[in-house]
Coordinates of C-alpha atoms (C1' of nucleotides) in Angstrom, one line a residue:
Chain A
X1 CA 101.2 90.8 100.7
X2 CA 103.7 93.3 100.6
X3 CA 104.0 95.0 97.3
X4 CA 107.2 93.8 96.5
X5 CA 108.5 95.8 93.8
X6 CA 111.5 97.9 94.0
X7 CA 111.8 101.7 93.0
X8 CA 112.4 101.3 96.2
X9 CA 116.3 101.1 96.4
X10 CA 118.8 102.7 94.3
X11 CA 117.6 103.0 91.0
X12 CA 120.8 102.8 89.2
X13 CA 121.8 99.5 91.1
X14 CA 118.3 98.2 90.1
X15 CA 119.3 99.2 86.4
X16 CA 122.5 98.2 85.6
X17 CA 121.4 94.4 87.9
X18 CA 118.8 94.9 84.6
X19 CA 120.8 95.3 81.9
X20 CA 123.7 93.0 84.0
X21 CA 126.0 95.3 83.2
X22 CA 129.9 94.4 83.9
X23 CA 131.7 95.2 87.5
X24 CA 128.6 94.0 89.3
X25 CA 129.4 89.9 89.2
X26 CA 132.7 90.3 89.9
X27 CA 135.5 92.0 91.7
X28 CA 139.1 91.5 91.6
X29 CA 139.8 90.6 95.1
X30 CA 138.4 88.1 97.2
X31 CA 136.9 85.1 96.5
X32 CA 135.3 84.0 93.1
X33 CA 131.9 84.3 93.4
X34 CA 129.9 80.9 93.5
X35 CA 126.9 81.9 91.6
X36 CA 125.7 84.3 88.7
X37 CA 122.3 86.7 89.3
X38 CA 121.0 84.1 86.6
X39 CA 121.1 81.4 88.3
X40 CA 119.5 83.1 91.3
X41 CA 116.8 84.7 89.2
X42 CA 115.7 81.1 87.8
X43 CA 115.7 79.6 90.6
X44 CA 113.4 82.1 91.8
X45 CA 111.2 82.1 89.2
X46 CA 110.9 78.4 89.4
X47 CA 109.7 78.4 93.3
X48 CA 107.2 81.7 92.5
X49 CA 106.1 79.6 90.0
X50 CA 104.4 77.3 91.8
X51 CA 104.4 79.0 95.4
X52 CA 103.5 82.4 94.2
X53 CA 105.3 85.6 95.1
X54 CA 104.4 84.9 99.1
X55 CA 105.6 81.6 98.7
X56 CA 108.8 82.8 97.4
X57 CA 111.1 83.3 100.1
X58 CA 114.7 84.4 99.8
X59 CA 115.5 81.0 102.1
X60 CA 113.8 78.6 99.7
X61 CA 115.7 80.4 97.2
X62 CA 118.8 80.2 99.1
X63 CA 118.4 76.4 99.6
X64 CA 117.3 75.9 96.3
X65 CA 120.7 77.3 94.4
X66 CA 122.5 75.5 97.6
X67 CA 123.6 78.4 99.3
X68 CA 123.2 80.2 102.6
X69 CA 120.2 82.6 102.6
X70 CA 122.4 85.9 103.1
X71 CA 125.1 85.3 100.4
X72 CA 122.2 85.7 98.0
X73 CA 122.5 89.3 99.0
X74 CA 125.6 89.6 97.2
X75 CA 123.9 88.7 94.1
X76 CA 120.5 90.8 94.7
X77 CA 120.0 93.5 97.0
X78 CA 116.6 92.6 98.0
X79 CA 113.6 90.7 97.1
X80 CA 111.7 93.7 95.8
X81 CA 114.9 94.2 93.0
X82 CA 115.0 90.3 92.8
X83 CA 111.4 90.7 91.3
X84 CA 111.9 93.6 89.6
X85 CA 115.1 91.0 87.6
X86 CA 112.3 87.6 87.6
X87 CA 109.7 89.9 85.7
X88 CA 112.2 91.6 83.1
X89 CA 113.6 87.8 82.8
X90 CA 110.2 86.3 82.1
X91 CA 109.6 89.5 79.5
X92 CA 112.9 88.4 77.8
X93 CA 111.9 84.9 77.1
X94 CA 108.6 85.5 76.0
X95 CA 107.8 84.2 72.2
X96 CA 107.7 86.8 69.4
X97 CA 106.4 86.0 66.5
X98 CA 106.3 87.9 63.8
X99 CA 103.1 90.1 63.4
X100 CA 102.3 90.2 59.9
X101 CA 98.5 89.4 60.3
X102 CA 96.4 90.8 57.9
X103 CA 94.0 92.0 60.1
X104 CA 94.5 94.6 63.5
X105 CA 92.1 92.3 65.6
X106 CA 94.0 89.1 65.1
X107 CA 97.2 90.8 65.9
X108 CA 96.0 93.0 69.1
X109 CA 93.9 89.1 69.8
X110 CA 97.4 87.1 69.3
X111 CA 99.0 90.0 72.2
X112 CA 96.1 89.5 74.7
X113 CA 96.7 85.0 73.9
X114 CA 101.0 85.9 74.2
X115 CA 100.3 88.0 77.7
X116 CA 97.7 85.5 78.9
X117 CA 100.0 82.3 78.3
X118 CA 102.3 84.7 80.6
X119 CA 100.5 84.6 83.1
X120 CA 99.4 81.5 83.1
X121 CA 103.0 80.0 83.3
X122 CA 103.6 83.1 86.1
X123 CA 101.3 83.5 88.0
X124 CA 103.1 85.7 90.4
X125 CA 103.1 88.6 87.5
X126 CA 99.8 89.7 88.4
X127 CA 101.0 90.3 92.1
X128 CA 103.6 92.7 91.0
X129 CA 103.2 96.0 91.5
X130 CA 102.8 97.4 87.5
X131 CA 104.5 101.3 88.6
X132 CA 107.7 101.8 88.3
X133 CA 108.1 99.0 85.6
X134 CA 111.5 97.0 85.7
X135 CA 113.1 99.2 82.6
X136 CA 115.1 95.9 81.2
X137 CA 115.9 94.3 77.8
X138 CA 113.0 92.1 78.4
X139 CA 110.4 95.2 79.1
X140 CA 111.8 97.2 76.4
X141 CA 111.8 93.7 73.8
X142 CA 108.1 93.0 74.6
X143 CA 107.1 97.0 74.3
X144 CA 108.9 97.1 71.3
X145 CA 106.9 94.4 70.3
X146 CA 103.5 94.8 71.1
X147 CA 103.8 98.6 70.0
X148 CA 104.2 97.1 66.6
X149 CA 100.9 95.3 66.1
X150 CA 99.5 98.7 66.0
X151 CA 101.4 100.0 63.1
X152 CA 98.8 101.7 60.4
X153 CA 96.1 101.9 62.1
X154 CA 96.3 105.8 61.7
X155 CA 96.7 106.0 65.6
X156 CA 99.0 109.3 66.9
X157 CA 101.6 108.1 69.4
X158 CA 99.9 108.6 73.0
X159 CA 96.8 106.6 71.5
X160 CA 98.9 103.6 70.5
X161 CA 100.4 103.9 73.7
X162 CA 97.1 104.1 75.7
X163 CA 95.6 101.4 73.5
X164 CA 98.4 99.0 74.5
X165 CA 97.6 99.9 77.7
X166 CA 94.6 99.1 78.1
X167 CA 94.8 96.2 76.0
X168 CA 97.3 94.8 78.4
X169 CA 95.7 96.6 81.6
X170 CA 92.7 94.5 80.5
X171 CA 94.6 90.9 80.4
X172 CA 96.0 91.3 83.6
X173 CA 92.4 92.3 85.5
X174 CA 91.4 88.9 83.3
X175 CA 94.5 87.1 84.4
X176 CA 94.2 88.2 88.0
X177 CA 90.7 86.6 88.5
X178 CA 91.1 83.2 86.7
X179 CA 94.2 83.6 89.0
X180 CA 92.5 83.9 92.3
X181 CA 89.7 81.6 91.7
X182 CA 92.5 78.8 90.4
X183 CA 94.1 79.7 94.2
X184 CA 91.2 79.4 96.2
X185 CA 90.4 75.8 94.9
X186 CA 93.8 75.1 95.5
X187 CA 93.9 75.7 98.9
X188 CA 90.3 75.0 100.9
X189 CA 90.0 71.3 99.3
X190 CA 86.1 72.6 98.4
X191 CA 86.1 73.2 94.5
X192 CA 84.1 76.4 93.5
X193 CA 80.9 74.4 92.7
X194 CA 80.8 72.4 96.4
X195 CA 81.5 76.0 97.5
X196 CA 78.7 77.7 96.0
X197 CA 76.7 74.4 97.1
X198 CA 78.1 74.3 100.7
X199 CA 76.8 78.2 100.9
X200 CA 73.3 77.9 98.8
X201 CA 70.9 76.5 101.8
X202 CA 72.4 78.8 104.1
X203 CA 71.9 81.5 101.6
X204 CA 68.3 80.8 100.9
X205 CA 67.8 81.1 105.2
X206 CA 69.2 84.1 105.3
X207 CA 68.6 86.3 101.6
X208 CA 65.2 87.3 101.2
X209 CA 65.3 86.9 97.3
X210 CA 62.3 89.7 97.3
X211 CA 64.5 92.2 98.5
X212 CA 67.1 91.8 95.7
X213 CA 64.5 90.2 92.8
X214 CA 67.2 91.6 90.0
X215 CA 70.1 90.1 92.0
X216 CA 68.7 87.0 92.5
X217 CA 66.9 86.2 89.1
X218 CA 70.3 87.5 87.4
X219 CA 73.0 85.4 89.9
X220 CA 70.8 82.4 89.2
X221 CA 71.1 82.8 85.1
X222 CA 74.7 83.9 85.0
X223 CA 75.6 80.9 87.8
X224 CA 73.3 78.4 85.4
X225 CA 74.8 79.7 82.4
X226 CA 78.3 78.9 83.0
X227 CA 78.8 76.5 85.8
X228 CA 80.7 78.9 87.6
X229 CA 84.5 77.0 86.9
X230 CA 84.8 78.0 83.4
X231 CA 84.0 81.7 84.7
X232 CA 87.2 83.2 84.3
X233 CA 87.3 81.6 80.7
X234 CA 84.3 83.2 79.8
X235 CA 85.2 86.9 81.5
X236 CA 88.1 86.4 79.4
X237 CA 86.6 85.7 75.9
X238 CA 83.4 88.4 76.5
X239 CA 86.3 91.3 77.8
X240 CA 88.5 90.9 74.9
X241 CA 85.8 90.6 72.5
X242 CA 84.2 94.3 74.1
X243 CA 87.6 95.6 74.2
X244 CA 88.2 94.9 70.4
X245 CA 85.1 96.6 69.7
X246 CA 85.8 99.9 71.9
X247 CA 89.3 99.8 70.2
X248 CA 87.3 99.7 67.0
X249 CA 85.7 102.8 67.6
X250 CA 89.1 104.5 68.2
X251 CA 90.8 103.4 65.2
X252 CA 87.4 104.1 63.3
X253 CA 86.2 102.6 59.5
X254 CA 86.5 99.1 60.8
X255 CA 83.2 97.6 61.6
X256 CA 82.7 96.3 64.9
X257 CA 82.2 92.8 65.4
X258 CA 78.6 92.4 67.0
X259 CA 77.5 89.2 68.9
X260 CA 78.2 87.5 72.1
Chain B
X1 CA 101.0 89.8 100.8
X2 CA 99.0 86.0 101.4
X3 CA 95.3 86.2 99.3
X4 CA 93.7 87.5 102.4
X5 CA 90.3 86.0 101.9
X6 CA 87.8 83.6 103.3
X7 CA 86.6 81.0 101.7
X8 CA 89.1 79.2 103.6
X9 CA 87.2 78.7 106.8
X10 CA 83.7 77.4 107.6
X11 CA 80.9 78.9 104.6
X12 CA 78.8 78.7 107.4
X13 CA 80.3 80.4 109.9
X14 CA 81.3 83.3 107.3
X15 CA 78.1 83.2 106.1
X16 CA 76.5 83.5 109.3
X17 CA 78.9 86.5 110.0
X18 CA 77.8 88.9 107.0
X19 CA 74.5 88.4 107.7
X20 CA 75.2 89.3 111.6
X21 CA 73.0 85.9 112.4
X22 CA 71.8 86.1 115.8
X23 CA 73.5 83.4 118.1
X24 CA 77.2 84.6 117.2
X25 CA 77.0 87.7 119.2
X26 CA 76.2 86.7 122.5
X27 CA 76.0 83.7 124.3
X28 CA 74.1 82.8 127.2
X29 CA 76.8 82.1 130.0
X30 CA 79.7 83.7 130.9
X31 CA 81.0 87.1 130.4
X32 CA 78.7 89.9 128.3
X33 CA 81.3 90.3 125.6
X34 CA 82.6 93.9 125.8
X35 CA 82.7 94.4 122.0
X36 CA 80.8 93.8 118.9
X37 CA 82.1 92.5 115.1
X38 CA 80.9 95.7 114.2
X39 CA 83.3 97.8 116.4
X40 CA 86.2 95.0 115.2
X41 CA 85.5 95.7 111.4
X42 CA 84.6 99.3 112.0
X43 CA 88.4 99.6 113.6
X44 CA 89.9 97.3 111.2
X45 CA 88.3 99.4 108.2
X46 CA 89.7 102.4 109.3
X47 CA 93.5 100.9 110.0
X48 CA 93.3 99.6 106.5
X49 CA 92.3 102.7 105.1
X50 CA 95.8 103.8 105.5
X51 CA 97.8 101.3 106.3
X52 CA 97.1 99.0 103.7
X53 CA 95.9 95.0 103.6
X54 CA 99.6 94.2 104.7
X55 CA 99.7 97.0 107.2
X56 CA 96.9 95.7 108.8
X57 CA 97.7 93.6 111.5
X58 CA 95.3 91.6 114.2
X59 CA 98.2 93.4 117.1
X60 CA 97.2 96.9 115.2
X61 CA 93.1 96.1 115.3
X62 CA 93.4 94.1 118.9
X63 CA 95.2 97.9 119.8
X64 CA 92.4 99.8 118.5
X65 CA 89.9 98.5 120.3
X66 CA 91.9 98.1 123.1
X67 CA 91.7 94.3 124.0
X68 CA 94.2 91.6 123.7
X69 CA 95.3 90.2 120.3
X70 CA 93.7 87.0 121.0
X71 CA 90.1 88.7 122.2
X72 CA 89.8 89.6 118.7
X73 CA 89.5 85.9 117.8
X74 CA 86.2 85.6 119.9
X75 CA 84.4 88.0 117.6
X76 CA 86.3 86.7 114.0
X77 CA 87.7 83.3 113.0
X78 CA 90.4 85.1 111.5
X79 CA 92.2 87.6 109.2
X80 CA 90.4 86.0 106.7
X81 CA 87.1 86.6 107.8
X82 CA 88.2 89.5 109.2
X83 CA 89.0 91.1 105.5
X84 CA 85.2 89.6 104.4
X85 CA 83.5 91.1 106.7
X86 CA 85.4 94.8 106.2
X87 CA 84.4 94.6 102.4
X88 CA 81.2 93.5 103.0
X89 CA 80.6 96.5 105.4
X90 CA 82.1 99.0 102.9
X91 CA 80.2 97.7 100.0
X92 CA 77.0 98.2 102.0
X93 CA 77.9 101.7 103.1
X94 CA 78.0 102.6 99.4
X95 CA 75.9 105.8 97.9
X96 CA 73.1 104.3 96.1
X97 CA 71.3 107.1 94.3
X98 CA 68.5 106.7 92.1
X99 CA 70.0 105.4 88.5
X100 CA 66.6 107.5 86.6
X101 CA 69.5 108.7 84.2
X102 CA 68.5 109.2 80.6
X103 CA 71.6 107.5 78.7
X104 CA 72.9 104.5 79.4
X105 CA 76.4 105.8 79.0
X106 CA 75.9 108.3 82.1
X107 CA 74.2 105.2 84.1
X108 CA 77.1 103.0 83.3
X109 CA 79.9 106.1 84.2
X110 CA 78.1 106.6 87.5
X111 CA 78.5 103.0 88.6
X112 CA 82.2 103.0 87.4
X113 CA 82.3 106.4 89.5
X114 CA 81.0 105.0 92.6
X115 CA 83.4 102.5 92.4
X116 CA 86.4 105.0 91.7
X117 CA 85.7 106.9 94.6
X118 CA 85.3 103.5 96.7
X119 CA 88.9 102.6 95.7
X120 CA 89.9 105.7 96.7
X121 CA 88.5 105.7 99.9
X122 CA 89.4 102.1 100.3
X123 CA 92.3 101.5 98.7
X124 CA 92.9 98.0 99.7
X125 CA 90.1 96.9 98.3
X126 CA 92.0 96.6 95.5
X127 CA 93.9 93.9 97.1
X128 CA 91.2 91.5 97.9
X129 CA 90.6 88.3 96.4
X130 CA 87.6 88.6 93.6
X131 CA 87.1 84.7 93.9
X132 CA 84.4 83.3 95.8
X133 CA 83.2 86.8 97.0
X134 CA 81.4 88.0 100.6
X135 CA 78.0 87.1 100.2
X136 CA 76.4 89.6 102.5
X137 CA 74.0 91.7 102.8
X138 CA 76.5 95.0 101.2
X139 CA 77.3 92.7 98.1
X140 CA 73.7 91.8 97.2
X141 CA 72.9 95.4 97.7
X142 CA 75.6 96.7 95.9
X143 CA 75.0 94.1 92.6
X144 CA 70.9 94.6 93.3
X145 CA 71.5 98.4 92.7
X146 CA 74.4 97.9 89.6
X147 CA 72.4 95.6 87.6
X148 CA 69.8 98.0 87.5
X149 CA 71.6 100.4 85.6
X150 CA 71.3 97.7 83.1
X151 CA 67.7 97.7 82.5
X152 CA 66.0 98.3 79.3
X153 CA 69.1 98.0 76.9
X154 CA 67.8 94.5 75.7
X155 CA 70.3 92.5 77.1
X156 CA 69.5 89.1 78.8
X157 CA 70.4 88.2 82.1
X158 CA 73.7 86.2 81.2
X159 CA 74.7 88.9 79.2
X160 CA 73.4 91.8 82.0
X161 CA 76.2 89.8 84.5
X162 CA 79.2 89.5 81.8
X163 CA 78.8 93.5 81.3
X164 CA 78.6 94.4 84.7
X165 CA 81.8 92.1 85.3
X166 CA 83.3 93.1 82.9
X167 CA 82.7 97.3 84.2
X168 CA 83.9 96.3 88.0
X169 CA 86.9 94.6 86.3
X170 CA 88.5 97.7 84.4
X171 CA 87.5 99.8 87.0
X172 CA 89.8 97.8 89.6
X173 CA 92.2 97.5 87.4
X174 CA 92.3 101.0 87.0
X175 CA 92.5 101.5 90.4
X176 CA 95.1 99.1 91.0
X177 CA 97.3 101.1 89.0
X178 CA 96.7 104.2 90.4
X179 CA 97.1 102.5 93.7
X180 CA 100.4 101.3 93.3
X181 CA 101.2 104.3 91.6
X182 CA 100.4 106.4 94.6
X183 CA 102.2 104.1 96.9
X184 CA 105.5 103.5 94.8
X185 CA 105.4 107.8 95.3
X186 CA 104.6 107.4 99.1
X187 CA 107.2 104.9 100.5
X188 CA 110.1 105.6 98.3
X189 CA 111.0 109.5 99.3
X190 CA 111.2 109.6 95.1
X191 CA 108.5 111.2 93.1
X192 CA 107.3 109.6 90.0
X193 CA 108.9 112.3 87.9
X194 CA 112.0 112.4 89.6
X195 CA 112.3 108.3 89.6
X196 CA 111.9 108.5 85.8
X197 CA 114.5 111.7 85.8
X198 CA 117.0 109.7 88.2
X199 CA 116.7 106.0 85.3
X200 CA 116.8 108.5 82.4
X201 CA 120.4 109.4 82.1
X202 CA 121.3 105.9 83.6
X203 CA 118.9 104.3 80.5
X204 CA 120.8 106.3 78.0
X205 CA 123.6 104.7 78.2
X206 CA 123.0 101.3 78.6
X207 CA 119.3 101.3 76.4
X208 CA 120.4 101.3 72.6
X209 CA 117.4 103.3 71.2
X210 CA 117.9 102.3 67.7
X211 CA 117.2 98.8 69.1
X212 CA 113.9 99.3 70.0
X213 CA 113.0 102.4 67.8
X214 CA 109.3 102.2 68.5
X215 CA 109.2 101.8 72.2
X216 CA 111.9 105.1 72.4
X217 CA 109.6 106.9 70.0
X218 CA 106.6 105.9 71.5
X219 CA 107.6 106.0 75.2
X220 CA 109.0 109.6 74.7
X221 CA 105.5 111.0 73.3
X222 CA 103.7 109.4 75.4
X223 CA 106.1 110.6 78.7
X224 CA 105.7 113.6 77.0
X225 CA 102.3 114.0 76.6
X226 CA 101.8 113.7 80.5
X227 CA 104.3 114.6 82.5
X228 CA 105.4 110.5 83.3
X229 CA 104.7 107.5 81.6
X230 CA 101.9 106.4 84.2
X231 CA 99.3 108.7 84.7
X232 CA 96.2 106.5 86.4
X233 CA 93.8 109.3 85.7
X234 CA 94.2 109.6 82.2
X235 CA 94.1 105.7 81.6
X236 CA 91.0 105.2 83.8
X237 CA 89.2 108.2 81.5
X238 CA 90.4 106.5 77.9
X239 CA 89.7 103.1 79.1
X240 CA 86.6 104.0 80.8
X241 CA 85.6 105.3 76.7
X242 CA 86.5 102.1 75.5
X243 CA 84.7 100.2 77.9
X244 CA 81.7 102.0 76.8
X245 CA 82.1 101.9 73.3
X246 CA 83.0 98.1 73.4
X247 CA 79.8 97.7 75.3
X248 CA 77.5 100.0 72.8
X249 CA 78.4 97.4 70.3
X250 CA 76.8 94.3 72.1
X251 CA 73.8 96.4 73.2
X252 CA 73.6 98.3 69.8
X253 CA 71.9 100.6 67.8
X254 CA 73.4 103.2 69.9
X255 CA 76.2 105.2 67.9
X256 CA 79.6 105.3 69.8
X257 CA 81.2 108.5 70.6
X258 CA 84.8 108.4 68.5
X259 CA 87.1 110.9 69.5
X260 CA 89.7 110.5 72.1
Chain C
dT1 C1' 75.7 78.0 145.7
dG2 C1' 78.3 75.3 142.9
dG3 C1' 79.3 74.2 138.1
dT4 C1' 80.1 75.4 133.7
dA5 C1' 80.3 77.8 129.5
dC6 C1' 82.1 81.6 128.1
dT7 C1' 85.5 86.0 127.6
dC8 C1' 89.8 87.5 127.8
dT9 C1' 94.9 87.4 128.6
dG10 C1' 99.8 86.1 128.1
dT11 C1' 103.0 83.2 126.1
dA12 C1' 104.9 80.6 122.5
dC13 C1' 105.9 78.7 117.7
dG14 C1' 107.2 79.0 113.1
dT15 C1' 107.3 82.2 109.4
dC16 C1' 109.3 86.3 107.0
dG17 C1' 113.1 90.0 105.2
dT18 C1' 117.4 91.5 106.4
dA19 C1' 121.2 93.8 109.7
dT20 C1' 125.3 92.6 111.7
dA21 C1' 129.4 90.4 112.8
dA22 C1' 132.6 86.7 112.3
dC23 C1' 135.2 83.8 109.3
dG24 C1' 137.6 82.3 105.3
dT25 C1' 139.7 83.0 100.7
dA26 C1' 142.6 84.8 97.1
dG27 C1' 144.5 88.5 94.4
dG28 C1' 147.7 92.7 94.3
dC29 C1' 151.6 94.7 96.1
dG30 C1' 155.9 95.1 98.7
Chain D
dC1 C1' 157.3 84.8 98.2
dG2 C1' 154.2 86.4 101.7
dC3 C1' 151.3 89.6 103.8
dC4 C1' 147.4 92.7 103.6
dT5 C1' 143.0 93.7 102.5
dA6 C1' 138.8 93.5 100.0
dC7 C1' 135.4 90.6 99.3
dG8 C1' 132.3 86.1 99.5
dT9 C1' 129.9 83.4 102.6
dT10 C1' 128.0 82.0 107.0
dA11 C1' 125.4 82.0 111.4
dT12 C1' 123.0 84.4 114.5
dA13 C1' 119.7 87.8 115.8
dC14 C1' 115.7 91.2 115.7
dG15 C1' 111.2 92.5 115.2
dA16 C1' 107.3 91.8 112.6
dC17 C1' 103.4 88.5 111.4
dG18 C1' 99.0 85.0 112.2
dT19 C1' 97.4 82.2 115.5
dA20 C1' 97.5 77.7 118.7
dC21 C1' 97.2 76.9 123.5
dA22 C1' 96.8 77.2 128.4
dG23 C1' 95.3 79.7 132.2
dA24 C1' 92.5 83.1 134.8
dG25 C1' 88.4 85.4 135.7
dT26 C1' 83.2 86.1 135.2
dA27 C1' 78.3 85.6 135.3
dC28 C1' 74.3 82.8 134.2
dC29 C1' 71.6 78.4 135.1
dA30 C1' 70.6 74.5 137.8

DNA sequence: TGGTACTCTGTACGTCGTATAACGTAGGCG
DNA sequence: CGCCTACGTTATACGACGTACAGAGTACCA
């Protein structure tokens, strides 16, 4: 797919479209316009929400706020800049509660949950291209944010920075994959498990398991432990857990959480 | 850009594919076929290399080899074979040298390494769906040789498969981002630096920076600290850190190395 | 020496983002 | 009060995409 994501076109169009500042909705002459860019942003988001970022096509949008498909150009300049305005939207609404946790690894925990339960209502953020981020209210509300649930942890500013990062970095790689697999069911009526089935006699004709002993003995034990659907579940929980613990060793004194 | 990945179509027929079954190549009657799904992927591979999953076209491979569009589709089912079979090849092409390394640190860095620089070379690997993988003869190499880095540390088996996941993951989440960063740089005439120079002034007046204190404080040392607030290299090293000092704390005993 | 199973080609369909031009509307100015 | 003109909106069109389909040509097997 395309990497829709703007940067592309005029970056001070893109931003004041962000920060909806006046003199873009309206102009004295001519015709009132019909429509606001909010209404065309949530329509959006409603179609990518269930037909993904491909799915999303500035014709269903069009027919969806009951317009033609070009007029929507008068709101938008694109569909790159109309994602760049979906994602800052969707960063705008997200919930912020307050982060007085006693402890760092609850609060840096109830981040990763906050970003996950993003994705999982949007799928489409983890198609976006993350350079270049959409500079919005609803980026700079969410950084804001999450920079604060690493207050006192004796952390310089780059390493908060990074840490969120990689915090965040992490979540999406998570999201991505229960993502894909979710998509793959979706569309090739085999569920994951009559997949793996479908391809396990064929398998054993063709892989000679002596010629990948490790491979095989280790597939078998990971694909037994898990049935393979809650995978992405599980990646999630053991990759948070290991990057609490490296982020332990960063902030230092706190001991480390042990155990699978 | 649509998940370009199998799954879709016939198991058995992919399957078939990787493993360059006999029977698929040549048939009896007719016509000696004038290529080979190696030249098709070999040609695809390389249009991908710089054009991208999206750039990519079945015209642009068909081209290449210099056949018909539709001549392709007596070699490959379709794009989405197509795309299994390139990764499958690349995965198989990897360097495999010996992992006799003393620390498992330096084991660990070397796979993440390897993977790097196959990104790099490959950047639309990036792209691919991670569900229901290409179960060839490269993947089973490829996980054969990367488990074994995971010998000796006392791990089981399910927990041998969650760490090595949970490696591949950052690393192509890393690499995502320096992807995109690279192409956001490539197709938009605008350097990083001078995209971030061209939204400063713009920012300043519309961002109210005693709104979000932190994120201006934070954003500015960290933009600071290298010359633009993305810089892929520098996250892949401090994440690669935590990834191993989140992992010394399941496999234990081993003291993590602080410090950033 | 057919017949037939196959390879390969060209055309066509429906999708996409968006450029362009024509048309209609309504406010500002004479 | 009425025209001009700037702007909203529309329909059409272009070139890309993956691939379905029908036809033409080829080489083995009976």
């Amino acid at each position: 797919m395309p990497a829709y994501r703007s940067g592309s076109g005029n970056p001070a169009h893109t931003l004041a479209l962000l920060w909806r500042e006046p003199g873009f909705g309206q102009s004295a002459r001519g015709p009132k316009q019909g429509l606001s860019v909010d209404r065309v942003v949530d329509a959006a988001i409603t179609l990518a929400d269930t037909a993904g970022l491909d799915g999303l096509s500035m014709r269903s949008v069009a027919r969806a706020v009951d317009v033609s498909t070009m007029a929507l150009y008068t709101y938008v300049p694109g569909k790159a800049e109309l994602v760049d305005l979906m994602l800052d939207a969707v960063y705008l609404r997200m919930e912020r509660p307050p982060v007085d946790r006693q402890s760092w690894r609850s609060r840096l925990t109830a981040i990763a949950e906050q970003n996950r339960a993003l994705f999982g209502m949007h799928p489409w953020i983890a198609d976006v291209s993350t350079a270049r981020p959409p500079l919005g209210p609803g980026l700079m509300a969410k950084y804001e944010y999450e920079l604060s649930a690493f207050n006192g942890l004796g952390l310089d500013d780059v390493a908060i920075d990074d840490a969120l990062t990689y915090l965040l970095t992490f979540v999406q790689a998570a999201a991505r994959t229960a993502i894909s697999t979710r998509a793959s069911q979706r569309d090739s009526t085999m569920s994951d498990e009559q997949w793996w089935a479908a391809n396990a006699p064929l398998l054993a004709r063709v892989f000679d398991s002596t010629a990948y002993p490790t491979a095989a003995r280790v597939g078998t034990a990971a694909g037994a432990a898990h049935g393979s659907a809650h995978h992405p579940d599980h990646a999630y929980q053991f990759g948070l857990a290991r990057v609490l613990d490296g982020l332990a060793v960063l902030i230092g004194g706190q001991q480390a959480s042990a155990g699978r």
